[in-house]
Coordinates of C-alpha atoms and ligand atoms in Angstrom, one line a residue:
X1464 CA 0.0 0.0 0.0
X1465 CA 1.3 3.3 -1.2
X1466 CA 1.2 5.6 2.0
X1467 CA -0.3 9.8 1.4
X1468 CA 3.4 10.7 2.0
X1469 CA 4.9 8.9 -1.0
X1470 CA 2.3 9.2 -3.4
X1471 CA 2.4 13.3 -2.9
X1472 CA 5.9 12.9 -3.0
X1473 CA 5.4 11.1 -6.4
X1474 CA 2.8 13.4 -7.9
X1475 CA 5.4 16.5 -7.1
X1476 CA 8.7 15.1 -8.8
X1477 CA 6.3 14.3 -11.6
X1478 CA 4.7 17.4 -11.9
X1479 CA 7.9 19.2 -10.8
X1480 CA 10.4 17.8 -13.5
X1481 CA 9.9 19.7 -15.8
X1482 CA 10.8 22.8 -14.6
X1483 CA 14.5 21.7 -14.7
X1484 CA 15.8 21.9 -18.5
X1485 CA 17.4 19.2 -20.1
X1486 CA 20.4 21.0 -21.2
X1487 CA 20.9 22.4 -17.5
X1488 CA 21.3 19.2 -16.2
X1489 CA 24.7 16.6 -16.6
X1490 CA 24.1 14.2 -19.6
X1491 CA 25.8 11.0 -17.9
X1492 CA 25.9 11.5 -14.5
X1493 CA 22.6 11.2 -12.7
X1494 CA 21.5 14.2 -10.9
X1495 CA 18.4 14.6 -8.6
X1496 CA 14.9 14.3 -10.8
X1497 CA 13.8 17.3 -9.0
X1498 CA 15.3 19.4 -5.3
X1499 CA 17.9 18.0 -3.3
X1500 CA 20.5 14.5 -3.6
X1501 CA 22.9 13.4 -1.5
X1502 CA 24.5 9.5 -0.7
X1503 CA 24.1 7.1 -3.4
X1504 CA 21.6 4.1 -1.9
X1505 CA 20.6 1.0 -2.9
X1506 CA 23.5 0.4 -5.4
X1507 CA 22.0 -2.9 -7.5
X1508 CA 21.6 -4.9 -9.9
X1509 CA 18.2 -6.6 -10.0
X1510 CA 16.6 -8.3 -13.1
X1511 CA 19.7 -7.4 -15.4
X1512 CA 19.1 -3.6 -14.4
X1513 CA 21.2 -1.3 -12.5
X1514 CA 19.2 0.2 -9.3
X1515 CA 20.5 3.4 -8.0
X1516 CA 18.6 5.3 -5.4
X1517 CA 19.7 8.3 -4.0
X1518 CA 19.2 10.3 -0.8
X1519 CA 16.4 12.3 -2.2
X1520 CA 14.5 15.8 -0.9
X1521 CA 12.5 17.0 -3.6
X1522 CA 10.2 19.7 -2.4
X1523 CA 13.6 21.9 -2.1
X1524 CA 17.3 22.4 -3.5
X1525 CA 18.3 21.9 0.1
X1526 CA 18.3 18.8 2.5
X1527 CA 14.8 17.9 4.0
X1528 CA 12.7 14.8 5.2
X1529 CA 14.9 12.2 3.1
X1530 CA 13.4 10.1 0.9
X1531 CA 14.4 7.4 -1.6
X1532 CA 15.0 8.9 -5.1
X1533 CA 15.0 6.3 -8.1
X1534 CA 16.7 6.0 -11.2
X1535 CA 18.0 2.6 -13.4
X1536 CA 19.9 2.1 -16.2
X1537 CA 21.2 -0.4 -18.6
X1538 CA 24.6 1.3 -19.3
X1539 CA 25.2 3.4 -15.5
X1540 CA 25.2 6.0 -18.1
X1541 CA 22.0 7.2 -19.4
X1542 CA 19.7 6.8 -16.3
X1543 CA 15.9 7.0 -16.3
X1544 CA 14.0 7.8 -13.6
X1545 CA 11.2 5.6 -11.8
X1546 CA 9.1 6.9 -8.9
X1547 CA 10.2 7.7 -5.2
X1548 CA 10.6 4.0 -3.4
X1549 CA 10.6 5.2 -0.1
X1550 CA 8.8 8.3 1.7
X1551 CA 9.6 9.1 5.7
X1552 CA 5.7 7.7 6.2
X1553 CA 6.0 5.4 9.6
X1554 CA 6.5 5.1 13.1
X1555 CA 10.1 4.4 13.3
X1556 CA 11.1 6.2 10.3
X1557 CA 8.9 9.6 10.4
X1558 CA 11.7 11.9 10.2
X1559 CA 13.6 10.7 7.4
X1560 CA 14.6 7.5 5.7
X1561 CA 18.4 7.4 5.4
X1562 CA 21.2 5.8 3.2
X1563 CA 21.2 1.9 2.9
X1564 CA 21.3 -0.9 0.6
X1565 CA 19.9 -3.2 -1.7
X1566 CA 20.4 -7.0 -2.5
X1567 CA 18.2 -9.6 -4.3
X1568 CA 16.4 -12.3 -2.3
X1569 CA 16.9 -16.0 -3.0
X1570 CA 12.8 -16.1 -4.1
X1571 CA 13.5 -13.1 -6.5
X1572 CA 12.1 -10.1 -4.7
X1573 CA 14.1 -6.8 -4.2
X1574 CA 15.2 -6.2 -0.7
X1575 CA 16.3 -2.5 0.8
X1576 CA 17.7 -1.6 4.3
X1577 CA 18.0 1.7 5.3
X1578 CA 18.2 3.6 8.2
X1579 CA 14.7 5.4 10.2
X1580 CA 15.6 8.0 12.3
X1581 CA 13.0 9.2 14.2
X1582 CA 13.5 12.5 16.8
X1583 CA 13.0 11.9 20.2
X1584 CA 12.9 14.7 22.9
X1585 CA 15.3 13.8 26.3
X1586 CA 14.5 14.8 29.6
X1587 CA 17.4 17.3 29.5
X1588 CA 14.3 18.9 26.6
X1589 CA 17.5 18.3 23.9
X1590 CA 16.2 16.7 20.8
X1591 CA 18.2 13.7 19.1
X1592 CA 17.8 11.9 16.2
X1593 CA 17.2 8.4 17.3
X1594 CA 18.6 5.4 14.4
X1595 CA 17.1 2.2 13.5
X1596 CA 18.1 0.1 10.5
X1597 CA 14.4 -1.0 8.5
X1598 CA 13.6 -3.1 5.3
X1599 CA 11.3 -2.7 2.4
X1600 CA 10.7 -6.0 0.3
X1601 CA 9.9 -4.6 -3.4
X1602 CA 9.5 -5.5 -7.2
X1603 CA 12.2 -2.7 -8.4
X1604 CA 9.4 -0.1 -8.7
X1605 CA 6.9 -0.4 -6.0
X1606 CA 8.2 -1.7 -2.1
X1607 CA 6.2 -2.5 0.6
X1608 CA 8.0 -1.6 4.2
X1609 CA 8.3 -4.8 6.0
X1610 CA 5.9 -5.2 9.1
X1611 CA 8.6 -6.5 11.4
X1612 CA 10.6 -2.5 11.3
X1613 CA 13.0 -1.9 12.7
X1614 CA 14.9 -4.9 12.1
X1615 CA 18.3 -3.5 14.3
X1616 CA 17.7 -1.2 16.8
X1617 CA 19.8 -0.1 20.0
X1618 CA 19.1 -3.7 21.6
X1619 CA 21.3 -5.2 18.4
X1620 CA 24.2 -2.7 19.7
X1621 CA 27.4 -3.6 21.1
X1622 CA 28.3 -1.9 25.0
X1623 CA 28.9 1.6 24.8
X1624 CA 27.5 1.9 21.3
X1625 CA 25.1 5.3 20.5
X1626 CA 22.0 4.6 19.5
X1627 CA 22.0 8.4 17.7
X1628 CA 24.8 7.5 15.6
X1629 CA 24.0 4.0 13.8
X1630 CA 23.5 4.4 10.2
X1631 CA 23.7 3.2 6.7
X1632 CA 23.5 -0.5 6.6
X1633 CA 25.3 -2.2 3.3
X1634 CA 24.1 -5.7 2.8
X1635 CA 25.9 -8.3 0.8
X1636 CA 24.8 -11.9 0.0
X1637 CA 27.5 -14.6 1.3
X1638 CA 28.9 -17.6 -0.6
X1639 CA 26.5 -19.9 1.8
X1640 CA 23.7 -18.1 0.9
X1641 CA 23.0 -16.2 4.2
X1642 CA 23.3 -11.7 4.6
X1643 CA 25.7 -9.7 6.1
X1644 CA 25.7 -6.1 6.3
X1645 CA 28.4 -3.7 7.8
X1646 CA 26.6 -0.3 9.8
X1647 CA 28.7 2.5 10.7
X1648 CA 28.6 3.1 14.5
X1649 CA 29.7 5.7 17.1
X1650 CA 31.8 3.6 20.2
X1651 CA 32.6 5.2 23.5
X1652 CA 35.4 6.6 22.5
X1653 CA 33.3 9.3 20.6
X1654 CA 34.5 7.6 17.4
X1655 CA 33.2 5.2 14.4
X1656 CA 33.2 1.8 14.4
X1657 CA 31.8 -0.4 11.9
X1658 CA 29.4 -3.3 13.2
X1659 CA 28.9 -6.8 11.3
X1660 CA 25.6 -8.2 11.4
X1661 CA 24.4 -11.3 9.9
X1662 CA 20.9 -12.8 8.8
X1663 CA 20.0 -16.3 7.6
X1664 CA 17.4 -14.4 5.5
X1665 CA 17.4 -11.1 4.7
X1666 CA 15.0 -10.5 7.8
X1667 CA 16.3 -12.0 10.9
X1668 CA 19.2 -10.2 11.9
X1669 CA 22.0 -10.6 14.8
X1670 CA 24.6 -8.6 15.8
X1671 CA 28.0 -10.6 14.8
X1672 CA 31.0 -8.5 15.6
X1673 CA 32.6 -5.3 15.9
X1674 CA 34.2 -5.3 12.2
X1675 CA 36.7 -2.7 13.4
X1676 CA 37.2 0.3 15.4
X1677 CA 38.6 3.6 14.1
X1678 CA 39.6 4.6 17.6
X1679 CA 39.9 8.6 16.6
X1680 CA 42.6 8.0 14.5
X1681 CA 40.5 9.1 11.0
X1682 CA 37.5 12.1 11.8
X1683 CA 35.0 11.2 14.1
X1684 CA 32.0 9.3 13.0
X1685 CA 32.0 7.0 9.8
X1686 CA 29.7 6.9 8.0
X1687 CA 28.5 4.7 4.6
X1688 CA 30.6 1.8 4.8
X1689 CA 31.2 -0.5 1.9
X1690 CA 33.0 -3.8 2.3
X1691 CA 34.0 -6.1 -0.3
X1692 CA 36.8 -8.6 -1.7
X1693 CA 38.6 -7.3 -4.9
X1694 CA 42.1 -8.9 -5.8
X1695 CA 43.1 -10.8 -3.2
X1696 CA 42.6 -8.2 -0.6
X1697 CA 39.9 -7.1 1.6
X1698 CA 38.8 -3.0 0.8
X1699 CA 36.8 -1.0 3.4
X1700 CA 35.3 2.2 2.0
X1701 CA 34.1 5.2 4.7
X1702 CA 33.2 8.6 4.8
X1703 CA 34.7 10.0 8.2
X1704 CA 33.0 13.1 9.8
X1705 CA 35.0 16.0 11.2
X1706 CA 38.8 14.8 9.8
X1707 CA 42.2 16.6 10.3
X1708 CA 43.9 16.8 7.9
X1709 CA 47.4 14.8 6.8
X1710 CA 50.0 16.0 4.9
X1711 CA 48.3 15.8 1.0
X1712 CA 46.4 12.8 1.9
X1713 CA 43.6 14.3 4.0
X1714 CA 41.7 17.3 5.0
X1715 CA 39.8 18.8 7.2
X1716 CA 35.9 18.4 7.2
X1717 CA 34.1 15.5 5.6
X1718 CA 36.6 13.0 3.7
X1719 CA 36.5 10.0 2.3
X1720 CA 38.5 6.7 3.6
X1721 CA 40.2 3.2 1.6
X1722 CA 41.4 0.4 3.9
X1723 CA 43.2 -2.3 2.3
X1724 CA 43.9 -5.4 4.4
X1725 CA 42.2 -8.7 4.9
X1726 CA 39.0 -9.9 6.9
X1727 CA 39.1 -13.3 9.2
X1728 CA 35.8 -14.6 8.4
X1729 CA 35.6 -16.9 11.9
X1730 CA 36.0 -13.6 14.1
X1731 CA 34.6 -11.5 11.6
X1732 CA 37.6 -8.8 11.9
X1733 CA 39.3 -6.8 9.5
X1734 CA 42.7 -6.1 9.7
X1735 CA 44.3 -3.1 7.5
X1736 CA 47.4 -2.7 5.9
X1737 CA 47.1 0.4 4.3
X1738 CA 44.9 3.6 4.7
X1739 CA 44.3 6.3 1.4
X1740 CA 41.8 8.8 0.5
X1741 CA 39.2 7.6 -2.0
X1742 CA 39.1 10.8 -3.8
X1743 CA 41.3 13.7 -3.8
X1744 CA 38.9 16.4 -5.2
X1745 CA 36.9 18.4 -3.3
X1746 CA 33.4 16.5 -3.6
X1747 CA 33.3 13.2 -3.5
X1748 CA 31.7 11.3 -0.7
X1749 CA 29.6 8.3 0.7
X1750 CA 30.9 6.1 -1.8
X1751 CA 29.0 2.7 -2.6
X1752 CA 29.3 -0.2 -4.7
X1753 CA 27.8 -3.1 -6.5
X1754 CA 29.4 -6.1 -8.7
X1755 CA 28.4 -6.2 -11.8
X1756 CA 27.5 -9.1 -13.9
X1757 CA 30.8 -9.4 -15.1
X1758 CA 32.5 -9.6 -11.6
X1759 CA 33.3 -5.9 -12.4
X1760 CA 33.4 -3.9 -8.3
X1761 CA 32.1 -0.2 -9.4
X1762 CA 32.0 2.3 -7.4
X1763 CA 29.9 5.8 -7.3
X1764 CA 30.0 8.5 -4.7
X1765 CA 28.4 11.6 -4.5
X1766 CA 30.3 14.7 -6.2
X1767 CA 29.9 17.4 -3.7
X1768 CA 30.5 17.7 -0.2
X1769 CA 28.5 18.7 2.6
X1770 CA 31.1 21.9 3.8
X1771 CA 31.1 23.1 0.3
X1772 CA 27.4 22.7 -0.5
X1773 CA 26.6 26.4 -0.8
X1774 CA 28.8 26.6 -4.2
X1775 CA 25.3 25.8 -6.2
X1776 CA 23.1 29.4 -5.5
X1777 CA 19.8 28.7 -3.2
X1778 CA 17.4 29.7 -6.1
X1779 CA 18.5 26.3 -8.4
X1780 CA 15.7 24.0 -9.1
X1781 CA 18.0 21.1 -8.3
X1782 CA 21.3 20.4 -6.2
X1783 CA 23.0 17.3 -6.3
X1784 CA 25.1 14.9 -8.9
X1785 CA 26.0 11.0 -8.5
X1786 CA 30.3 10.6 -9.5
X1787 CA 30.4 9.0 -12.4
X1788 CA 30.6 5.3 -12.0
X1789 CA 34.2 3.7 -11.6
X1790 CA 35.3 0.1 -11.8
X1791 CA 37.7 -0.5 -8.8
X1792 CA 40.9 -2.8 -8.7
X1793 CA 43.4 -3.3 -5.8
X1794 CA 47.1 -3.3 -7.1
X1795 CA 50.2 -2.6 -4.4
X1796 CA 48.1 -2.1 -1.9
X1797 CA 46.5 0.9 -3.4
X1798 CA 43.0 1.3 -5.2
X1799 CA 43.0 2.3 -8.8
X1800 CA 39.8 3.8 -10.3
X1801 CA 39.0 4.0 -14.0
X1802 CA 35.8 5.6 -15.6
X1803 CA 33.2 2.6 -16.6
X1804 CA 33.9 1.2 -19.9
X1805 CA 30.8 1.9 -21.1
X1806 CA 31.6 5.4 -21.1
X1807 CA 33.7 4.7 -24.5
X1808 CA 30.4 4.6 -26.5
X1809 CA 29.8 7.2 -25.6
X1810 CA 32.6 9.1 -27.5
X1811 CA 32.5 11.2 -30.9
X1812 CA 34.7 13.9 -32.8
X1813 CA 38.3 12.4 -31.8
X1814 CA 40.8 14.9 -32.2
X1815 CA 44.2 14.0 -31.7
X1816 CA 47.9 15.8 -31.3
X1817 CA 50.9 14.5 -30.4
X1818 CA 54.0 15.8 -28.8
X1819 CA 52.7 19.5 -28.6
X1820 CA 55.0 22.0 -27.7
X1821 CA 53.7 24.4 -24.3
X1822 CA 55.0 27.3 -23.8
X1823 CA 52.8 30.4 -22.6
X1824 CA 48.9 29.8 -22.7
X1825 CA 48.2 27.9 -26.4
X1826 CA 44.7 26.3 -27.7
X1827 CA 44.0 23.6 -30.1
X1828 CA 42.1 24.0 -32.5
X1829 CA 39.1 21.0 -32.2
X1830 CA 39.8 20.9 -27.9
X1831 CA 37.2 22.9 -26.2
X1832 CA 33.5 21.7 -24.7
X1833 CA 31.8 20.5 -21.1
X1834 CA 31.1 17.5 -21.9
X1835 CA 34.4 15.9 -23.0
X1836 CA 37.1 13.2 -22.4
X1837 CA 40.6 14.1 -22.7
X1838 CA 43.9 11.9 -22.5
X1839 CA 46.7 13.5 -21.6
X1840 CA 50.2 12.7 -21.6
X1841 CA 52.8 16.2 -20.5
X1842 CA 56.5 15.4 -19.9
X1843 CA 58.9 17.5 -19.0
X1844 CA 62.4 18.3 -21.0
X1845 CA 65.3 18.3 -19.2
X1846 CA 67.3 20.1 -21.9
X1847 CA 65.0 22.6 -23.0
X1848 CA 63.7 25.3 -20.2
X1849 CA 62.2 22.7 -18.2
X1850 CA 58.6 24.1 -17.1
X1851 CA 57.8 24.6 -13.2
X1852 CA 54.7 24.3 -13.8
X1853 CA 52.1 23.2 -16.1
X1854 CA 48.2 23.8 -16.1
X1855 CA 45.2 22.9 -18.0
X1856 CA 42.3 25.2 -17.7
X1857 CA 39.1 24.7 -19.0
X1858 CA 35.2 25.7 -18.6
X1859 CA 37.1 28.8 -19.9
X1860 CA 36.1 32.3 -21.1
X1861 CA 37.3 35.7 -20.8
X1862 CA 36.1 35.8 -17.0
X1863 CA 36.0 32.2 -15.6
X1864 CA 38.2 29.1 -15.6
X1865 CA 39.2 26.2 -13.4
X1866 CA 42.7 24.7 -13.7
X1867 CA 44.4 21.9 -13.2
X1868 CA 48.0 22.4 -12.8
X1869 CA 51.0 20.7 -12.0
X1870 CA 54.4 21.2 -9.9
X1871 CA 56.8 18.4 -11.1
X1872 CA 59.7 19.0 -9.0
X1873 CA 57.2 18.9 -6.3
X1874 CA 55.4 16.6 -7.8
X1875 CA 52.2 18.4 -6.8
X1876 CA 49.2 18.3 -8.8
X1877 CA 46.1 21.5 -7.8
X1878 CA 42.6 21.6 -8.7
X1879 CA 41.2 24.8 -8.6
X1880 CA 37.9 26.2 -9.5
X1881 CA 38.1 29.8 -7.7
X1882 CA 37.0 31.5 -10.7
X1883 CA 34.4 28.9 -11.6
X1884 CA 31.6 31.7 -10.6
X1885 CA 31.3 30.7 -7.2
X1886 CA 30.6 33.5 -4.7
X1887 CA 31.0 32.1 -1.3
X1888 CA 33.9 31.6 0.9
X1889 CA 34.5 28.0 0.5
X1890 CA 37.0 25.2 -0.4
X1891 CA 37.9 26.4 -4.0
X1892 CA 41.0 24.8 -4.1
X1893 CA 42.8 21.4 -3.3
X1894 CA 46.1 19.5 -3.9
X1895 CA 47.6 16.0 -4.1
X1896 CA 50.8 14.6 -4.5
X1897 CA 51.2 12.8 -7.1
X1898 CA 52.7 9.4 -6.3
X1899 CA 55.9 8.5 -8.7
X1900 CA 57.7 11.2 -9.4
X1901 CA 57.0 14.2 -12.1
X1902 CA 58.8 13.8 -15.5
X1903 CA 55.8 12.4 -17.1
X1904 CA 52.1 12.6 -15.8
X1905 CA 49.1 10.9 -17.4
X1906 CA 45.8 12.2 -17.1
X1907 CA 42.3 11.3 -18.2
X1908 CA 39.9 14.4 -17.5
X1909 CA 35.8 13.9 -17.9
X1910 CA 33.5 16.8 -18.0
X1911 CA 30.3 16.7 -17.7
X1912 CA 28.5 19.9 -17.4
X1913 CA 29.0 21.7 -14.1
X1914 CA 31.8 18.6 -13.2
X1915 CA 35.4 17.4 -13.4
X1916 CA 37.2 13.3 -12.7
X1917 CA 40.7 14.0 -13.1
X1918 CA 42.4 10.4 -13.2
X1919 CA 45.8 10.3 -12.6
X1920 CA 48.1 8.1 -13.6
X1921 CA 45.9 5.4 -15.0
X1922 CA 43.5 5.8 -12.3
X1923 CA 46.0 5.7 -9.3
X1924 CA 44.8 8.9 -7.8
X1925 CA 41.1 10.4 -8.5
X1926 CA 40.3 14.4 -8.0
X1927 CA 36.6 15.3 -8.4
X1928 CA 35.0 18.6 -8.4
X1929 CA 31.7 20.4 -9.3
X1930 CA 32.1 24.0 -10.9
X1931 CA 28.6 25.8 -12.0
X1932 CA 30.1 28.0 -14.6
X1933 CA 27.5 28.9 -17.3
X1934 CA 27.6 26.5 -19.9
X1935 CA 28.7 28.6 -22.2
X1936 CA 32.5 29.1 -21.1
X1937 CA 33.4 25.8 -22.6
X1938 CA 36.9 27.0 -23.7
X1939 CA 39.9 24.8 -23.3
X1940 CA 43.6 25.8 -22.8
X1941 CA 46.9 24.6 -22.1
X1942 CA 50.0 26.8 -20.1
X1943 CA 53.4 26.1 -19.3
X1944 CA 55.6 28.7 -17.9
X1945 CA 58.9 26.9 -19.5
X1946 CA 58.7 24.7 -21.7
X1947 CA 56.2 21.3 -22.2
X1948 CA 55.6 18.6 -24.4
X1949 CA 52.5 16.9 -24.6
X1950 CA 50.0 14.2 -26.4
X1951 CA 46.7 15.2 -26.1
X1952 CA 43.6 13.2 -27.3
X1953 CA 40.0 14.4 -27.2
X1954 CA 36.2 12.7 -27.5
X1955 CA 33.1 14.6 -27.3
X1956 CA 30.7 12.6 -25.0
X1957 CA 27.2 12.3 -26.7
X1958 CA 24.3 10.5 -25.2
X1959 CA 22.6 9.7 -28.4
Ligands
FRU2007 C1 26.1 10.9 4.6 C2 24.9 10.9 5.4 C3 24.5 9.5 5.9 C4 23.1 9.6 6.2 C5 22.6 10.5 5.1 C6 21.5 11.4 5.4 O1 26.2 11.9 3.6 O2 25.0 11.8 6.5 O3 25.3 9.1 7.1 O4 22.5 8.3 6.2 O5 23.7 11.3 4.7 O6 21.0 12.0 4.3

């Protein structure tokens, strides 16, 4: 039965859609149908179709009552929208249904869990947000929410674990046939955990173990966890709350987290070997994945970031993009991320030019455009003035650009989109170091409207950022200030 709450809900991003112009919007990353988008949910494949539902307010451009946006697609590319799943319409769940996950039952049927949080008034008079994890058994349009809500609740928690901060359940289906998920957790301490529970259903669920504890050592809180096998290794993904920042590798605010070790599946522990930012952009966050068909991991997060969410101006009819989707591999110890295949399709127009001189600003005739994929190959030439640094700039015009540029004898590669239009006193900038030296850097740049994925080095590092420069600065140009040689191949990226 179709509760008040989500059939309004449903009548308003129906009516409401159109207000939002096609050519306003990304072509091949999914944005919100109408209002607000945050965490990726419900990352899925269910009856040979991608499922990807999003963190979803659409009566405004700003967060709200969360709901359950919906969108599938054959290609994780061109995504078509299917009415709200879930609406903040019950007991445990009446001020907002947050992130979660999605896995097919044994009998067929398409199985959610998310979290309920409902607001509860102390005696102290302080409100808190109180978190349950819930189900909702559906047919990959329509779900019911199951009777027995909520499934997990602070009697599933281990000693000392908050009941206010216990969110974002990821399920995955076991080799045996039984569930696990992984929730992110606040201990004691103050700081996450991540708890393992386990279900011989998909209903019944029992707290297993404390998969591991971050003990303050990365932000505070963590939340969306993702936790899956890929090479040989164990990966957990996070999203830490309130991080300081590390040398190049983190920063302060809300960050995103890769643990590479392995799992001991009679304790149920993790052990890691090696920590790394997922992303090292400026929004990118609450990362989830799904295995594909094909055994392919992929990965999407959602490109912004909660500090730097007042870039988009509060008059826009929609806020919020999904990253595009990335297949994930571990190789020495590190995560490599490379743009879906599919995406090659997708390409037109290849213009190509190899070993180009840079010295000064230069453009090329045939390289300019939002929605583009470049490759890009700059080395550096001892003999000639060698350049200090090098930058690519694009969403250009006569007033705006963002740059990329790089430092090799630092071997520092920036991002900055501080004349991108924005007008508020935000994160505009952010740098990485790039691993492996600087006399030759690789880099494979998507655009996509009001967004950059800078992949370095065949996908060793990722930067993403959102920049809402009017579409029509779509110039592209290259500086050195010595000299650079470069190969430089571009594809327009066309939906149809
Ligand atoms: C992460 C997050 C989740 C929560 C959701 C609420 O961005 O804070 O922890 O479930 O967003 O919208």
């Amino acid at each position: 039965m179709t509760s008040q709450t989500l059939r309004e809900a449903r009548k308003y991003e129906e009516a409401s859609e159109s207000m939002i112009r096609r050519e306003d919007r990304p072509v091949f990353h999914l944005s919100t149908r109408v209002g607000w988008m945050n965490d990726p949910n419900g990352f899925s494949v269910y009856n040979g179709t991608y499922h990807l539902f999003y963190q979803y307010h659409p009566y405004s451009s700003h967060t709200g009552p969360m709901h359950w946006g919906h969108a599938v697609s054959r290609d994780l590319l061109r995504w078509e929208y299917l009415p709200a799943a879930l609406a903040p319409d019950s007991f445990y769940d009446r001020d907002g249904c947050f992130s979660g996950s999605g896995v097919t039952l044994a009998d067929g049927r398409h199985l959610l869990m998310y979290t309920g949080v409902l607001r509860e008034r102390g005696a102290d008079g302080a409100v808190r947000e109180v978190q349950t994890q819930c189900l909702a058994v559906g047919d990959g349009t329509d779900y019911e929410k199951y009777e027995g809500n909520p499934v997990l609740d602070e009697k599933d928690l281990p000693e000392g674990g908050s009941r206010i901060d216990f969110r974002d359940p990821k399920m995955w289906r076991r080799e045996d046939g039984s569930y696990s998920c992984v929730v992110g957790n606040r201990s004691a301490d103050g700081s996450g955990q991540i708890l393992l529970y386990t279900s011989p259903d998909g209903f019944r669920w029992k707290f297993r173990s404390v998969l591991i504890s971050n003990r303050n050592r990365f932000g505070t809180m963590w939340e969306c966890p993702d936790f899956f096998e890929l090479d040989g290794k164990w990966v957990l993904l996070v999203s830490p709350q309130d991080m300081l920042p590390e040398g190049f590798e983190y920063h302060n605010g809300n960050g995103t987290l890769c643990l590479i070790g392995s799992y001991d599946q009679e304790t149920d522990t993790f052990k890691e070997e090696q920590d790394q930012s997922i992303d090292y952009g400026i929004d990118f966050y609450a990362a989830q994945t799904v295995e594909a068909p094909d055994g392919r991991r992929i990965m999407v997060g959602w490109m912004q970031n909660w500090d730097a969410c007042g870039i988009r101006t509060p008059e826009e009819p929609w806020f919020g993009q999904m990253s595009l989707p990335r297949e994930l591999s571990v190789r020495d110890g590190r995560l490599y991320q490379k743009p879906v295949r599919e995406l090659e399709a997708m390409r037109k127009n290849r213009v190509a030019y190899e070993n180009v001189p840079v010295s000064g600003e230069i453009r090329l005739d045939g390289i300019q455009g939002r929605r583009v994929d470049l490759e890009l190959t700059v080395r550096l030439q001892e003999e000639e003035r060698p350049y200090q640094k090098f930058a690519l700039r694009f969403a250009q015009d006569a007033r705006y650009r963002t740059s990329l540029s790089f430092r090799p004898h630092e071997s520092v590669l920036k991002i900055d989109r501080k004349f991108s239009g924005s007008r508020r006193a935000i994160v505009h900038q952010r740098r990485c170091l790039v691993r492996g030296g600087g006399r030759e850097l690789k880099l494979r740049v998507i655009l996509d409207s009001f967004s950059a994925e800078i992949f370095v080095n065949d996908g060793e590092q990722v930067l993403s950022v959102t920049m809402y420069t009017d579409l029509s600065a779509d110039g592209i140009s290259f500086f050195a200030d010595g000299q650079a040689v470069m190969d430089i191949t571009k594809y327009d990226l066309a939906a149809e």
